[in-house]
mmCIF file of C-alpha atoms in Angstrom:
data_model
loop_
_atom_site.group_PDB
_atom_site.id
_atom_site.type_symbol
_atom_site.label_atom_id
_atom_site.label_comp_id
_atom_site.label_asym_id
_atom_site.label_seq_id
_atom_site.Cartn_x
_atom_site.Cartn_y
_atom_site.Cartn_z
ATOM 1 C CA MET A 47 22.896 -14.957 20.040
ATOM 2 C CA MET A 48 19.719 -14.698 22.040
ATOM 3 C CA TRP A 49 16.585 -15.321 19.981
ATOM 4 C CA ASP A 50 13.272 -13.524 20.663
ATOM 5 C CA ARG A 51 11.344 -16.780 20.776
ATOM 6 C CA LEU A 52 11.689 -20.473 20.130
ATOM 7 C CA LEU A 53 8.687 -22.547 18.941
ATOM 8 C CA VAL A 54 8.932 -26.191 19.886
ATOM 9 C CA ASP A 55 6.773 -29.392 20.149
ATOM 10 C CA CYS A 56 5.319 -28.929 16.676
ATOM 11 C CA ASN A 57 5.242 -30.496 13.214
ATOM 12 C CA ILE A 58 6.187 -28.135 10.474
ATOM 13 C CA ALA A 59 5.222 -27.887 6.788
ATOM 14 C CA THR A 60 8.018 -25.578 5.552
ATOM 15 C CA PHE A 61 7.162 -25.808 1.802
ATOM 16 C CA VAL A 62 10.961 -25.876 1.225
ATOM 17 C CA GLU A 63 11.216 -28.853 -1.104
ATOM 18 C CA SER A 64 13.952 -31.458 -0.665
ATOM 19 C CA PRO A 65 14.411 -34.920 -2.317
ATOM 20 C CA GLY A 66 11.586 -37.196 -1.242
ATOM 21 C CA ASN A 67 9.987 -34.489 0.806
ATOM 22 C CA PRO A 68 8.095 -32.079 -1.497
ATOM 23 C CA LEU A 69 6.366 -30.231 1.312
ATOM 24 C CA GLY A 70 9.476 -29.913 3.444
ATOM 25 C CA LEU A 71 7.871 -31.655 6.431
ATOM 26 C CA ILE A 72 9.662 -31.705 9.773
ATOM 27 C CA GLU A 73 8.250 -33.754 12.580
ATOM 28 C CA ASN A 74 8.969 -32.767 16.162
ATOM 29 C CA GLY A 75 10.435 -29.569 14.839
ATOM 30 C CA ALA A 76 11.413 -26.164 16.176
ATOM 31 C CA ILE A 77 11.632 -22.643 14.788
ATOM 32 C CA GLY A 78 13.803 -19.814 16.069
ATOM 33 C CA VAL A 79 12.628 -16.267 15.558
ATOM 34 C CA ALA A 80 14.429 -12.881 16.036
ATOM 35 C CA ASP A 81 13.498 -9.361 14.869
ATOM 36 C CA GLY A 82 10.359 -10.675 13.267
ATOM 37 C CA LYS A 83 12.133 -13.160 11.026
ATOM 38 C CA ILE A 84 12.877 -16.842 11.057
ATOM 39 C CA VAL A 85 16.451 -17.523 11.910
ATOM 40 C CA ARG A 86 16.548 -21.319 12.131
ATOM 41 C CA VAL A 87 14.244 -24.200 11.303
ATOM 42 C CA GLY A 88 14.912 -27.850 12.029
ATOM 43 C CA LYS A 89 14.392 -30.832 14.283
ATOM 44 C CA ARG A 90 13.915 -29.868 17.885
ATOM 45 C CA THR A 91 17.150 -31.673 18.777
ATOM 46 C CA GLU A 92 18.988 -29.513 16.270
ATOM 47 C CA LEU A 93 17.949 -26.340 18.000
ATOM 48 C CA ALA A 94 18.313 -27.583 21.624
ATOM 49 C CA GLY A 95 21.488 -25.585 22.255
ATOM 50 C CA PHE A 96 20.127 -22.230 21.280
ATOM 51 C CA ARG A 97 18.703 -19.740 23.832
ATOM 52 C CA ALA A 98 15.575 -17.601 23.486
ATOM 53 C CA ARG A 99 13.806 -15.099 25.685
ATOM 54 C CA ARG A 100 10.600 -17.008 25.248
ATOM 55 C CA VAL A 101 9.973 -20.648 24.544
ATOM 56 C CA ASP A 102 6.514 -21.745 23.338
ATOM 57 C CA ALA A 103 5.574 -25.402 23.399
ATOM 58 C CA LEU A 104 2.788 -25.888 20.821
ATOM 59 C CA GLY A 105 1.525 -29.303 21.986
ATOM 60 C CA GLY A 106 2.081 -31.130 18.706
ATOM 61 C CA ALA A 107 0.300 -28.610 16.550
ATOM 62 C CA TRP A 108 1.004 -28.403 12.778
ATOM 63 C CA LEU A 109 2.774 -25.163 11.754
ATOM 64 C CA THR A 110 2.305 -23.799 8.251
ATOM 65 C CA PRO A 111 3.252 -20.526 6.644
ATOM 66 C CA GLY A 112 0.685 -17.800 7.292
ATOM 67 C CA LEU A 113 -2.025 -18.011 4.685
ATOM 68 C CA ILE A 114 -1.908 -15.578 1.747
ATOM 69 C CA ASP A 115 -5.037 -14.424 -0.029
ATOM 70 C CA CYS A 116 -3.605 -13.253 -3.375
ATOM 71 C CA HIS A 117 -6.833 -12.074 -5.047
ATOM 72 C CA THR A 118 -9.471 -9.963 -3.319
ATOM 73 C CA HIS A 119 -11.687 -6.942 -4.039
ATOM 74 C CA LEU A 120 -11.966 -6.107 -0.400
ATOM 75 C CA VAL A 121 -12.626 -2.318 -0.564
ATOM 76 C CA PHE A 122 -16.244 -1.647 -1.646
ATOM 77 C CA GLY A 123 -19.417 -0.110 -0.355
ATOM 78 C CA GLY A 124 -22.634 -1.985 0.318
ATOM 79 C CA THR A 125 -23.451 -5.489 -0.846
ATOM 80 C CA ARG A 126 -25.116 -7.070 -3.840
ATOM 81 C CA ALA A 127 -27.365 -9.533 -1.934
ATOM 82 C CA ASP A 128 -30.191 -8.542 -4.363
ATOM 83 C CA GLU A 129 -28.208 -9.933 -7.229
ATOM 84 C CA HIS A 130 -27.734 -13.183 -5.346
ATOM 85 C CA ALA A 131 -31.521 -13.484 -5.369
ATOM 86 C CA MET A 132 -31.673 -12.660 -9.121
ATOM 87 C CA ARG A 133 -28.968 -15.278 -9.828
ATOM 88 C CA ARG A 134 -30.861 -17.893 -7.833
ATOM 89 C CA ALA A 135 -33.929 -17.103 -10.008
ATOM 90 C CA GLY A 136 -31.834 -17.883 -13.159
ATOM 91 C CA ALA A 137 -30.335 -14.527 -14.278
ATOM 92 C CA THR A 138 -26.881 -14.783 -15.859
ATOM 93 C CA TYR A 139 -23.823 -12.626 -15.167
ATOM 94 C CA GLU A 140 -24.423 -10.795 -18.429
ATOM 95 C CA GLN A 141 -28.147 -10.267 -17.712
ATOM 96 C CA ILE A 142 -27.506 -8.824 -14.296
ATOM 97 C CA ALA A 143 -25.016 -6.385 -15.743
ATOM 98 C CA GLU A 144 -27.413 -5.315 -18.441
ATOM 99 C CA ALA A 145 -30.090 -4.725 -15.854
ATOM 100 C CA GLY A 146 -27.919 -2.132 -14.116
ATOM 101 C CA GLY A 147 -26.442 -4.531 -11.587
ATOM 102 C CA GLY A 148 -23.007 -5.982 -11.515
ATOM 103 C CA ILE A 149 -19.906 -3.837 -11.059
ATOM 104 C CA GLY A 150 -21.740 -0.615 -11.823
ATOM 105 C CA ALA A 151 -24.036 -1.021 -8.812
ATOM 106 C CA THR A 152 -21.023 -1.440 -6.482
ATOM 107 C CA VAL A 153 -19.378 1.610 -8.080
ATOM 108 C CA LYS A 154 -22.363 3.743 -7.119
ATOM 109 C CA ARG A 155 -22.477 2.464 -3.525
ATOM 110 C CA THR A 156 -18.706 2.864 -3.147
ATOM 111 C CA ALA A 157 -18.823 6.389 -4.374
ATOM 112 C CA ALA A 158 -21.617 7.202 -1.937
ATOM 113 C CA ALA A 159 -19.690 5.868 1.041
ATOM 114 C CA SER A 160 -17.232 8.105 2.968
ATOM 115 C CA ASP A 161 -13.647 7.061 3.415
ATOM 116 C CA GLU A 162 -14.357 6.225 7.025
ATOM 117 C CA GLN A 163 -17.296 4.098 6.118
ATOM 118 C CA LEU A 164 -15.308 2.211 3.435
ATOM 119 C CA LEU A 165 -12.500 1.631 5.931
ATOM 120 C CA GLU A 166 -14.933 0.341 8.599
ATOM 121 C CA GLN A 167 -16.700 -1.998 6.183
ATOM 122 C CA SER A 168 -13.475 -3.287 4.621
ATOM 123 C CA ARG A 169 -11.747 -3.793 7.930
ATOM 124 C CA ARG A 170 -14.555 -6.120 9.095
ATOM 125 C CA ARG A 171 -13.938 -8.209 5.968
ATOM 126 C CA LEU A 172 -10.181 -8.089 6.511
ATOM 127 C CA HIS A 173 -10.594 -9.283 10.128
ATOM 128 C CA ALA A 174 -12.563 -12.290 8.935
ATOM 129 C CA LEU A 175 -9.692 -13.245 6.576
ATOM 130 C CA MET A 176 -7.183 -12.762 9.393
ATOM 131 C CA ARG A 177 -9.176 -14.990 11.721
ATOM 132 C CA GLY A 178 -9.048 -17.623 9.059
ATOM 133 C CA GLY A 179 -5.274 -17.526 9.039
ATOM 134 C CA CYS A 180 -4.336 -14.873 6.514
ATOM 135 C CA THR A 181 -1.199 -12.897 7.236
ATOM 136 C CA THR A 182 -0.942 -11.312 3.743
ATOM 137 C CA VAL A 183 -3.946 -10.050 1.804
ATOM 138 C CA GLU A 184 -3.927 -8.539 -1.723
ATOM 139 C CA VAL A 185 -6.538 -5.802 -2.165
ATOM 140 C CA LYS A 186 -7.550 -4.497 -5.597
ATOM 141 C CA SER A 187 -9.169 -1.228 -6.540
ATOM 142 C CA GLY A 188 -11.619 -1.359 -9.393
ATOM 143 C CA TYR A 189 -14.855 0.107 -8.051
ATOM 144 C CA GLY A 190 -13.980 3.691 -8.898
ATOM 145 C CA LEU A 191 -13.849 3.617 -12.757
ATOM 146 C CA ASP A 192 -12.189 7.045 -13.039
ATOM 147 C CA PRO A 193 -8.659 8.042 -12.163
ATOM 148 C CA ALA A 194 -9.476 10.090 -9.018
ATOM 149 C CA SER A 195 -11.745 7.429 -7.598
ATOM 150 C CA GLU A 196 -9.358 4.588 -8.315
ATOM 151 C CA LEU A 197 -6.558 6.473 -6.542
ATOM 152 C CA ARG A 198 -8.930 7.018 -3.628
ATOM 153 C CA LEU A 199 -9.505 3.289 -3.290
ATOM 154 C CA LEU A 200 -5.869 2.460 -3.482
ATOM 155 C CA LYS A 201 -5.224 4.937 -0.614
ATOM 156 C CA ILE A 202 -7.942 3.341 1.438
ATOM 157 C CA ALA A 203 -6.443 -0.110 0.719
ATOM 158 C CA GLY A 204 -3.133 1.106 1.989
ATOM 159 C CA GLU A 205 -4.713 2.604 5.126
ATOM 160 C CA LEU A 206 -6.562 -0.688 5.762
ATOM 161 C CA GLY A 207 -3.456 -2.374 7.014
ATOM 162 C CA GLU A 208 -2.313 0.436 9.326
ATOM 163 C CA GLY A 209 -2.301 -0.784 12.963
ATOM 164 C CA GLU A 210 -3.272 -4.277 11.843
ATOM 165 C CA ALA A 211 -1.160 -7.442 12.127
ATOM 166 C CA VAL A 212 -1.368 -8.196 8.455
ATOM 167 C CA ARG A 213 0.461 -7.317 5.243
ATOM 168 C CA ILE A 214 -1.631 -5.525 2.593
ATOM 169 C CA VAL A 215 -0.671 -5.612 -1.052
ATOM 170 C CA PRO A 216 -2.557 -3.042 -3.068
ATOM 171 C CA THR A 217 -3.187 -3.755 -6.744
ATOM 172 C CA LEU A 218 -4.546 -1.216 -9.193
ATOM 173 C CA LEU A 219 -7.383 -2.890 -11.102
ATOM 174 C CA ALA A 220 -7.211 -0.307 -13.783
ATOM 175 C CA LEU A 221 -9.560 -1.802 -16.458
ATOM 176 C CA HIS A 222 -12.419 -3.509 -14.571
ATOM 177 C CA ALA A 223 -15.537 -2.348 -16.327
ATOM 178 C CA LEU A 224 -16.573 0.293 -18.843
ATOM 179 C CA PRO A 225 -18.698 3.058 -17.264
ATOM 180 C CA ALA A 226 -22.143 3.365 -18.872
ATOM 181 C CA ASP A 227 -21.479 6.995 -19.824
ATOM 182 C CA LYS A 228 -18.292 5.997 -21.615
ATOM 183 C CA ARG A 229 -19.708 3.406 -23.997
ATOM 184 C CA ASP A 230 -19.433 5.793 -26.934
ATOM 185 C CA ARG A 231 -16.049 7.032 -25.823
ATOM 186 C CA ARG A 232 -14.324 3.743 -25.172
ATOM 187 C CA ALA A 233 -10.964 4.692 -26.575
ATOM 188 C CA GLN A 234 -10.917 7.960 -24.519
ATOM 189 C CA TYR A 235 -11.677 6.005 -21.322
ATOM 190 C CA VAL A 236 -8.807 3.567 -21.967
ATOM 191 C CA GLY A 237 -6.613 6.513 -22.884
ATOM 192 C CA ASP A 238 -7.321 8.279 -19.542
ATOM 193 C CA VAL A 239 -6.420 5.108 -17.662
ATOM 194 C CA VAL A 240 -3.189 4.677 -19.555
ATOM 195 C CA ASP A 241 -2.170 8.378 -19.672
ATOM 196 C CA LYS A 242 -3.387 9.576 -16.257
ATOM 197 C CA LEU A 243 -4.204 6.752 -13.806
ATOM 198 C CA ILE A 244 -1.198 4.605 -14.366
ATOM 199 C CA PRO A 245 1.383 7.431 -14.099
ATOM 200 C CA ALA A 246 -0.311 8.856 -10.947
ATOM 201 C CA ALA A 247 -0.524 5.480 -9.120
ATOM 202 C CA ALA A 248 3.108 4.795 -9.976
ATOM 203 C CA LYS A 249 4.333 8.260 -8.914
ATOM 204 C CA GLN A 250 2.478 8.045 -5.579
ATOM 205 C CA GLY A 251 3.632 4.528 -4.894
ATOM 206 C CA LEU A 252 0.081 3.336 -4.325
ATOM 207 C CA ALA A 253 0.367 -0.089 -6.041
ATOM 208 C CA THR A 254 3.043 -2.489 -7.157
ATOM 209 C CA SER A 255 1.043 -4.136 -9.929
ATOM 210 C CA VAL A 256 -1.757 -3.410 -12.413
ATOM 211 C CA ASP A 257 -4.664 -5.721 -13.199
ATOM 212 C CA ALA A 258 -7.428 -5.830 -15.807
ATOM 213 C CA PHE A 259 -10.518 -7.879 -16.798
ATOM 214 C CA CYS A 260 -9.990 -9.320 -20.295
ATOM 215 C CA GLU A 261 -13.422 -10.618 -21.394
ATOM 216 C CA THR A 262 -16.185 -10.096 -23.926
ATOM 217 C CA ILE A 263 -18.181 -8.074 -21.347
ATOM 218 C CA ALA A 264 -15.128 -6.094 -20.298
ATOM 219 C CA PHE A 265 -11.889 -5.169 -22.177
ATOM 220 C CA THR A 266 -10.333 -6.603 -25.316
ATOM 221 C CA PRO A 267 -6.811 -8.094 -25.548
ATOM 222 C CA GLU A 268 -5.769 -5.035 -27.557
ATOM 223 C CA GLU A 269 -6.930 -2.642 -24.834
ATOM 224 C CA VAL A 270 -5.232 -4.809 -22.145
ATOM 225 C CA GLU A 271 -2.019 -4.842 -24.056
ATOM 226 C CA ARG A 272 -2.040 -1.068 -24.186
ATOM 227 C CA LEU A 273 -2.461 -1.056 -20.431
ATOM 228 C CA PHE A 274 0.373 -3.562 -19.931
ATOM 229 C CA LYS A 275 2.759 -1.416 -21.987
ATOM 230 C CA ALA A 276 1.973 1.585 -19.857
ATOM 231 C CA ALA A 277 2.386 -0.382 -16.655
ATOM 232 C CA ALA A 278 5.792 -1.657 -17.783
ATOM 233 C CA HIS A 279 6.856 1.834 -18.747
ATOM 234 C CA HIS A 280 6.209 3.012 -15.188
ATOM 235 C CA GLY A 281 7.863 0.004 -13.498
ATOM 236 C CA LEU A 282 4.657 -1.810 -12.464
ATOM 237 C CA ARG A 283 4.144 -5.571 -12.737
ATOM 238 C CA VAL A 284 0.945 -6.846 -14.284
ATOM 239 C CA ARG A 285 -1.753 -9.384 -13.523
ATOM 240 C CA LEU A 286 -4.895 -10.349 -15.395
ATOM 241 C CA HIS A 287 -8.430 -11.641 -14.917
ATOM 242 C CA ALA A 288 -8.330 -14.101 -17.888
ATOM 243 C CA GLU A 289 -10.383 -16.851 -19.551
ATOM 244 C CA GLN A 290 -13.222 -16.711 -16.894
ATOM 245 C CA LEU A 291 -16.271 -16.696 -19.244
ATOM 246 C CA SER A 292 -14.629 -17.351 -22.595
ATOM 247 C CA ASN A 293 -11.197 -17.887 -24.119
ATOM 248 C CA GLN A 294 -9.858 -14.427 -25.171
ATOM 249 C CA HIS A 295 -6.241 -15.757 -25.043
ATOM 250 C CA GLY A 296 -5.585 -13.360 -22.177
ATOM 251 C CA ALA A 297 -3.372 -15.822 -20.300
ATOM 252 C CA ALA A 298 -0.946 -15.951 -23.223
ATOM 253 C CA LEU A 299 -1.022 -12.182 -23.429
ATOM 254 C CA ALA A 300 -0.339 -11.923 -19.661
ATOM 255 C CA ALA A 301 2.592 -14.392 -20.030
ATOM 256 C CA GLN A 302 3.967 -12.313 -22.917
ATOM 257 C CA TYR A 303 4.290 -9.445 -20.437
ATOM 258 C CA ARG A 304 5.723 -11.744 -17.638
ATOM 259 C CA ALA A 305 2.602 -11.242 -15.538
ATOM 260 C CA LEU A 306 2.746 -12.324 -11.950
ATOM 261 C CA SER A 307 -0.525 -14.246 -12.411
ATOM 262 C CA ALA A 308 -3.410 -14.980 -14.594
ATOM 263 C CA ASP A 309 -6.623 -15.563 -12.555
ATOM 264 C CA HIS A 310 -9.854 -17.547 -13.031
ATOM 265 C CA LEU A 311 -8.801 -19.535 -16.133
ATOM 266 C CA GLU A 312 -11.861 -21.762 -16.585
ATOM 267 C CA HIS A 313 -11.519 -21.545 -20.407
ATOM 268 C CA LEU A 314 -7.719 -21.723 -20.531
ATOM 269 C CA ASP A 315 -6.339 -23.692 -23.498
ATOM 270 C CA GLU A 316 -3.084 -25.581 -23.859
ATOM 271 C CA ALA A 317 -1.296 -22.786 -25.644
ATOM 272 C CA GLY A 318 -2.144 -20.423 -22.760
ATOM 273 C CA ALA A 319 -0.867 -23.010 -20.219
ATOM 274 C CA LYS A 320 2.372 -23.451 -22.063
ATOM 275 C CA ALA A 321 2.922 -19.666 -22.278
ATOM 276 C CA MET A 322 2.272 -19.322 -18.529
ATOM 277 C CA ALA A 323 4.688 -22.117 -17.722
ATOM 278 C CA ALA A 324 7.463 -20.527 -19.788
ATOM 279 C CA ALA A 325 6.965 -17.116 -18.166
ATOM 280 C CA GLY A 326 6.554 -18.341 -14.702
ATOM 281 C CA THR A 327 3.110 -16.824 -14.479
ATOM 282 C CA VAL A 328 1.039 -18.272 -11.548
ATOM 283 C CA ALA A 329 -2.439 -19.651 -12.191
ATOM 284 C CA VAL A 330 -4.794 -18.260 -9.490
ATOM 285 C CA LEU A 331 -7.900 -20.319 -9.216
ATOM 286 C CA LEU A 332 -11.042 -18.805 -7.650
ATOM 287 C CA PRO A 333 -13.436 -21.507 -6.477
ATOM 288 C CA GLY A 334 -15.734 -19.004 -4.707
ATOM 289 C CA ALA A 335 -16.615 -17.287 -8.014
ATOM 290 C CA TYR A 336 -17.133 -20.628 -9.734
ATOM 291 C CA TYR A 337 -19.507 -21.696 -6.901
ATOM 292 C CA ALA A 338 -21.488 -18.417 -6.686
ATOM 293 C CA LEU A 339 -21.919 -18.249 -10.444
ATOM 294 C CA GLN A 340 -22.814 -21.917 -10.623
ATOM 295 C CA GLU A 341 -20.364 -22.411 -13.439
ATOM 296 C CA LYS A 342 -20.118 -25.740 -15.229
ATOM 297 C CA LYS A 343 -16.651 -25.556 -16.708
ATOM 298 C CA THR A 344 -13.788 -26.045 -14.234
ATOM 299 C CA PRO A 345 -10.308 -24.698 -14.707
ATOM 300 C CA PRO A 346 -8.111 -27.266 -16.531
ATOM 301 C CA VAL A 347 -6.148 -28.405 -13.517
ATOM 302 C CA ALA A 348 -4.735 -31.439 -15.300
ATOM 303 C CA LEU A 349 -3.371 -29.103 -18.009
ATOM 304 C CA LEU A 350 -1.748 -26.880 -15.445
ATOM 305 C CA ARG A 351 -0.169 -29.864 -13.746
ATOM 306 C CA LYS A 352 1.012 -31.240 -17.095
ATOM 307 C CA HIS A 353 2.864 -28.053 -17.844
ATOM 308 C CA LYS A 354 3.966 -27.427 -14.204
ATOM 309 C CA VAL A 355 2.174 -24.094 -13.946
ATOM 310 C CA PRO A 356 2.222 -23.061 -10.260
ATOM 311 C CA ILE A 357 -1.359 -23.059 -8.862
ATOM 312 C CA ALA A 358 -2.520 -20.571 -6.272
ATOM 313 C CA ILE A 359 -5.916 -20.366 -4.560
ATOM 314 C CA ALA A 360 -7.693 -17.190 -3.459
ATOM 315 C CA THR A 361 -11.083 -16.137 -2.066
ATOM 316 C CA ASP A 362 -11.769 -13.507 -4.734
ATOM 317 C CA CYS A 363 -13.781 -11.731 -2.025
ATOM 318 C CA ASN A 364 -16.105 -9.342 -3.810
ATOM 319 C CA PRO A 365 -19.730 -8.213 -3.389
ATOM 320 C CA GLY A 366 -21.207 -9.718 -6.587
ATOM 321 C CA THR A 367 -19.636 -13.048 -7.555
ATOM 322 C CA SER A 368 -17.608 -14.327 -4.548
ATOM 323 C CA PRO A 369 -18.819 -13.135 -1.191
ATOM 324 C CA LEU A 370 -16.295 -15.482 0.460
ATOM 325 C CA LEU A 371 -14.419 -14.554 3.606
ATOM 326 C CA SER A 372 -12.989 -17.919 4.654
ATOM 327 C CA PRO A 373 -9.539 -18.966 3.342
ATOM 328 C CA THR A 374 -10.023 -22.477 4.746
ATOM 329 C CA LEU A 375 -13.325 -22.804 2.804
ATOM 330 C CA ALA A 376 -11.576 -21.620 -0.314
ATOM 331 C CA MET A 377 -9.059 -24.497 0.174
ATOM 332 C CA ASN A 378 -11.856 -27.012 0.670
ATOM 333 C CA MET A 379 -13.670 -25.733 -2.432
ATOM 334 C CA ALA A 380 -10.527 -25.972 -4.495
ATOM 335 C CA CYS A 381 -10.316 -29.694 -3.505
ATOM 336 C CA THR A 382 -13.980 -30.618 -3.818
ATOM 337 C CA LEU A 383 -14.907 -28.480 -6.945
ATOM 338 C CA PHE A 384 -11.608 -28.401 -8.860
ATOM 339 C CA GLY A 385 -9.958 -31.699 -7.814
ATOM 340 C CA LEU A 386 -6.866 -30.318 -6.158
ATOM 341 C CA THR A 387 -5.161 -32.381 -3.501
ATOM 342 C CA PRO A 388 -5.153 -30.942 -0.001
ATOM 343 C CA GLU A 389 -1.416 -30.403 -0.349
ATOM 344 C CA GLU A 390 -1.906 -28.491 -3.615
ATOM 345 C CA ALA A 391 -4.652 -26.343 -1.988
ATOM 346 C CA LEU A 392 -2.416 -25.461 0.948
ATOM 347 C CA ALA A 393 0.532 -24.680 -1.365
ATOM 348 C CA GLY A 394 -1.992 -22.533 -3.250
ATOM 349 C CA MET A 395 -2.566 -20.327 -0.283
ATOM 350 C CA THR A 396 1.059 -20.196 0.856
ATOM 351 C CA THR A 397 4.086 -20.597 -1.378
ATOM 352 C CA ASN A 398 2.363 -20.248 -4.746
ATOM 353 C CA ALA A 399 0.193 -17.356 -3.556
ATOM 354 C CA ALA A 400 3.432 -15.622 -2.513
ATOM 355 C CA ARG A 401 4.743 -16.099 -6.000
ATOM 356 C CA ALA A 402 1.513 -14.618 -7.463
ATOM 357 C CA LEU A 403 2.248 -11.402 -5.493
ATOM 358 C CA GLY A 404 5.987 -11.275 -6.237
ATOM 359 C CA LEU A 405 6.703 -11.897 -2.523
ATOM 360 C CA ALA A 406 8.275 -15.378 -2.584
ATOM 361 C CA HIS A 407 11.498 -13.938 -1.306
ATOM 362 C CA SER A 408 9.899 -12.914 2.017
ATOM 363 C CA VAL A 409 6.746 -14.906 2.703
ATOM 364 C CA GLY A 410 5.019 -18.149 1.754
ATOM 365 C CA SER A 411 7.414 -20.661 3.161
ATOM 366 C CA ILE A 412 9.158 -21.326 6.461
ATOM 367 C CA ALA A 413 12.920 -20.807 6.001
ATOM 368 C CA ALA A 414 15.727 -18.765 7.545
ATOM 369 C CA GLY A 415 15.518 -15.145 6.455
ATOM 370 C CA LYS A 416 11.769 -15.216 5.755
ATOM 371 C CA GLN A 417 9.229 -13.220 7.748
ATOM 372 C CA ALA A 418 7.966 -15.161 10.744
ATOM 373 C CA ASP A 419 4.335 -15.385 9.497
ATOM 374 C CA LEU A 420 2.968 -18.649 10.802
ATOM 375 C CA CYS A 421 -0.216 -20.511 11.583
ATOM 376 C CA ALA A 422 -0.541 -23.253 14.266
ATOM 377 C CA TRP A 423 -3.328 -25.699 13.484
ATOM 378 C CA ARG A 424 -4.811 -28.203 15.970
ATOM 379 C CA ILE A 425 -5.132 -31.014 13.484
ATOM 380 C CA GLU A 426 -3.911 -34.543 13.052
ATOM 381 C CA SER A 427 -2.755 -34.159 9.465
ATOM 382 C CA LEU A 428 -2.302 -31.437 6.902
ATOM 383 C CA ALA A 429 -5.038 -33.071 4.793
ATOM 384 C CA GLU A 430 -7.609 -31.716 7.259
ATOM 385 C CA LEU A 431 -7.044 -28.193 5.976
ATOM 386 C CA GLY A 432 -8.670 -29.247 2.642
ATOM 387 C CA TYR A 433 -11.127 -31.595 4.329
ATOM 388 C CA TRP A 434 -13.151 -29.625 6.905
ATOM 389 C CA VAL A 435 -15.904 -27.465 5.474
ATOM 390 C CA GLY A 436 -15.515 -24.060 7.150
ATOM 391 C CA LEU A 437 -12.655 -24.767 9.558
ATOM 392 C CA PRO A 438 -12.710 -21.635 11.762
ATOM 393 C CA GLY A 439 -9.017 -20.852 11.583
ATOM 394 C CA PRO A 440 -5.689 -21.521 13.257
ATOM 395 C CA GLU A 441 -5.247 -22.046 16.969
ATOM 396 C CA ARG A 442 -2.452 -19.432 16.870
ATOM 397 C CA ARG A 443 -1.659 -16.859 14.234
ATOM 398 C CA ILE A 444 1.830 -15.342 14.281
ATOM 399 C CA PHE A 445 2.675 -12.230 12.212
ATOM 400 C CA ASN A 446 6.208 -10.882 12.052
ATOM 401 C CA GLY A 447 7.152 -13.101 14.970
ATOM 402 C CA ALA A 448 4.418 -11.923 17.320
ATOM 403 C CA ASP A 449 1.088 -13.586 18.269
ATOM 404 C CA SER A 450 -1.840 -11.728 16.799
#
């Protein structure tokens, strides 16, 4: 068999665990690629007898899986730089929302932008993540707040990846915020989401999972559970913004419905961590939001480790509470703010991030049969990926077997 390319003269972090080698490290390794997929990984000497149309010597670079940003709100109009100034002056998340800022402000700016404008703005943000090493990016809706507008944003998210060397995973953030004009018709609003939006998104194939914001300033566990039941009925997986500002026991609810992930989790308790572990629900930690909001309570990393809950890391790129466009900075923040090891942070943006999106069968690690999504880093050790503040990105980024 003639391979398309052979990558040699590299050290590889496969993230395929073996006894005594939890990161699956291979020194002086090689990777064979054909038809966009990895066909063989091993020591260079083990692949010496195979032929390839192209052989690339990487000069001792470290190869990792392509980075995966598993939680972003990438499609939105305008910015909320004004709120940044308010927050620096001491305003809280709740006060900004009550003053007409917050999610509602972005909803107005998003509605005022044309599809072309939203694509252009969102693509610039996407390109920044790609330069940082991302080969897969999750993109949520959530700035529409009515069925037609949410479907519009999902369609734009899907179009965002067209012609780009990146994999886009659209998520329907169906219950994000209650519109101001629906405050007296809360049940009706949730009913429209459950009865109209979920079926339409599922029928049109616009999303593979459904998300919600379970919080005192957003939606109750009872409302979220109604949403989860509708999602399950239509064959959609679920995820949840949970325990960010208070403990609403959303993580345990998410685990009850076998959620792919529960995200934020600053106020997670042990019962929630146990439930997540039993369900295989991934904990997605978002240091950008913690930093921007100047939170004081960190996610209970020790509790997650104790119960062996997989930990993923994401930028949470959004206009109000995490204007973060650097996956490498997100890894550094996870180490410096949350106490993760560099290895945990890297796993959090590769193998565990893939699990959080239900894509562990195809991306997130370097193994035969997986997509050839790779990053080549000019570093001495993997620890540098959680050490440098604002590392620009990989020396080479490979998507589906091709340089990009």
